[in-house]
C-alpha cells in the first residue's frame, strides 16, 4: 500500500468518525449512518490493499 493510499483511507476514516460523532450530538441518524459507511469503506479499502501487499511478497 502506498503512503498516499494510507493517507486517503485514514482521512476517509477520520471523516467518518467525525460525521458519526456530529450525528450523535445532533441526534441525526442519517449522519451517524453516513459516518459509519465512510468508516466501513475505508476499512474495506485497507483490507484490499493489505491483501494486495500479501500477494506482492
mmCIF file of C-alpha atoms in Angstrom:
data_model
loop_
_atom_site.group_PDB
_atom_site.id
_atom_site.type_symbol
_atom_site.label_atom_id
_atom_site.label_comp_id
_atom_site.label_asym_id
_atom_site.label_seq_id
_atom_site.Cartn_x
_atom_site.Cartn_y
_atom_site.Cartn_z
ATOM 1 C CA UNK A 1 0.000 0.000 0.000
ATOM 2 C CA UNK A 2 1.416 3.340 -0.934
ATOM 3 C CA UNK A 3 1.685 6.128 1.571
ATOM 4 C CA UNK A 4 -0.810 8.183 -0.432
ATOM 5 C CA UNK A 5 -3.400 5.375 -0.229
ATOM 6 C CA UNK A 6 -2.885 5.079 3.516
ATOM 7 C CA UNK A 7 -3.366 8.814 3.947
ATOM 8 C CA UNK A 8 -6.546 8.822 1.840
ATOM 9 C CA UNK A 9 -8.003 5.866 3.712
ATOM 10 C CA UNK A 10 -7.124 7.341 7.090
ATOM 11 C CA UNK A 11 -8.666 10.666 6.088
ATOM 12 C CA UNK A 12 -11.860 8.912 4.996
ATOM 13 C CA UNK A 13 -11.965 7.006 8.292
ATOM 14 C CA UNK A 14 -11.463 10.188 10.324
ATOM 15 C CA UNK A 15 -14.140 11.966 8.283
ATOM 16 C CA UNK A 16 -16.496 9.098 9.033
ATOM 17 C CA UNK A 17 -15.739 9.218 12.742
ATOM 18 C CA UNK A 18 -16.347 12.960 12.781
ATOM 19 C CA UNK A 19 -19.642 12.598 10.900
ATOM 20 C CA UNK A 20 -20.757 9.862 13.264
ATOM 21 C CA UNK A 21 -19.900 11.987 16.309
ATOM 22 C CA UNK A 22 -21.721 15.015 14.906
ATOM 23 C CA UNK A 23 -24.718 12.839 14.114
ATOM 24 C CA UNK A 24 -24.809 11.537 17.679
ATOM 25 C CA UNK A 25 -24.522 15.042 19.114
ATOM 26 C CA UNK A 26 -27.309 16.401 16.906
ATOM 27 C CA UNK A 27 -29.404 13.225 17.114
ATOM 28 C CA UNK A 28 -29.211 12.871 13.309
ATOM 29 C CA UNK A 29 -29.410 9.173 12.468
ATOM 30 C CA UNK A 30 -28.629 9.712 8.791
ATOM 31 C CA UNK A 31 -25.370 11.499 9.678
ATOM 32 C CA UNK A 32 -24.445 8.643 12.019
ATOM 33 C CA UNK A 33 -25.124 6.149 9.214
ATOM 34 C CA UNK A 34 -23.059 8.178 6.723
ATOM 35 C CA UNK A 35 -20.171 8.258 9.172
ATOM 36 C CA UNK A 36 -20.297 4.533 9.758
ATOM 37 C CA UNK A 37 -20.477 3.929 5.995
ATOM 38 C CA UNK A 38 -17.367 6.067 5.427
ATOM 39 C CA UNK A 39 -15.528 4.161 8.135
ATOM 40 C CA UNK A 40 -16.547 0.814 6.633
ATOM 41 C CA UNK A 41 -15.446 1.912 3.163
ATOM 42 C CA UNK A 42 -12.049 2.990 4.480
ATOM 43 C CA UNK A 43 -11.640 -0.299 6.324
ATOM 44 C CA UNK A 44 -12.570 -2.268 3.188
ATOM 45 C CA UNK A 45 -10.028 -0.337 1.119
ATOM 46 C CA UNK A 46 -7.337 -1.017 3.720
ATOM 47 C CA UNK A 47 -8.196 -4.719 3.692
ATOM 48 C CA UNK A 48 -7.983 -4.896 -0.105
ATOM 49 C CA UNK A 49 -4.635 -3.129 -0.069
ATOM 50 C CA UNK A 50 -3.348 -5.478 2.651
ATOM 51 C CA UNK A 51 -4.324 -8.499 0.542
ATOM 52 C CA UNK A 52 -2.591 -6.996 -2.486
ATOM 53 C CA UNK A 53 0.534 -6.411 -0.385
ATOM 54 C CA UNK A 54 0.479 -10.015 0.804
ATOM 55 C CA UNK A 55 0.449 -11.348 -2.749
ATOM 56 C CA UNK A 56 3.207 -8.973 -3.867
ATOM 57 C CA UNK A 57 5.638 -10.556 -1.401
#
